[in-house]
Amino acid sequence: MRLAVALAAIALIAAAPPTRRVAVALPDAEGLLPERYSVSSEAANNNCLACHSAAMITAQPRLTRVQWGETIAKMRNVYGAPIDPADDKAILDWLVAD
């Protein structure tokens, strides 16, 4: 009986049509944050996109520099975000750029 099952499995595998590889190009999930009035987005891209999508970040309400600074501190101190303190000024410059 085992031999019959094994032979049937081999026959099914042998009769299966061959598979082929298909290449699929996927777009970037969200992309990077845009430059704002010649203010570089590099620091924001390097720090913020680790946890947030670009769409989520750009949909945020306008905050003051102080409010954004408090938000960055909260992300770092409460949520443990690995935001480099050396990048705070550049991130804030980008967040408050008009």
PDB file of C-alpha atoms in Angstrom, residues 63-73 92 96:
ATOM      1  CA  LEU A  63       3.449  72.743  14.568  1.00  0.00           C
ATOM      2  CA  THR A  64       5.863  75.327  15.887  1.00  0.00           C
ATOM      3  CA  ARG A  65       9.573  74.607  16.216  1.00  0.00           C
ATOM      4  CA  VAL A  66       9.135  74.239  20.001  1.00  0.00           C
ATOM      5  CA  GLN A  67       6.227  71.802  19.564  1.00  0.00           C
ATOM      6  CA  TRP A  68       8.205  69.700  17.074  1.00  0.00           C
ATOM      7  CA  GLY A  69      11.180  69.743  19.447  1.00  0.00           C
ATOM      8  CA  GLU A  70       8.961  68.405  22.225  1.00  0.00           C
ATOM      9  CA  THR A  71       7.616  65.763  19.849  1.00  0.00           C
ATOM     10  CA  ILE A  72      11.124  64.618  18.910  1.00  0.00           C
ATOM     11  CA  ALA A  73      12.107  64.478  22.602  1.00  0.00           C
ATOM     12  CA  LEU A  92      13.417  70.731  12.987  1.00  0.00           C
ATOM     13  CA  VAL A  96       9.000  73.880  10.081  1.00  0.00           C
TER      14      VAL A  96
END
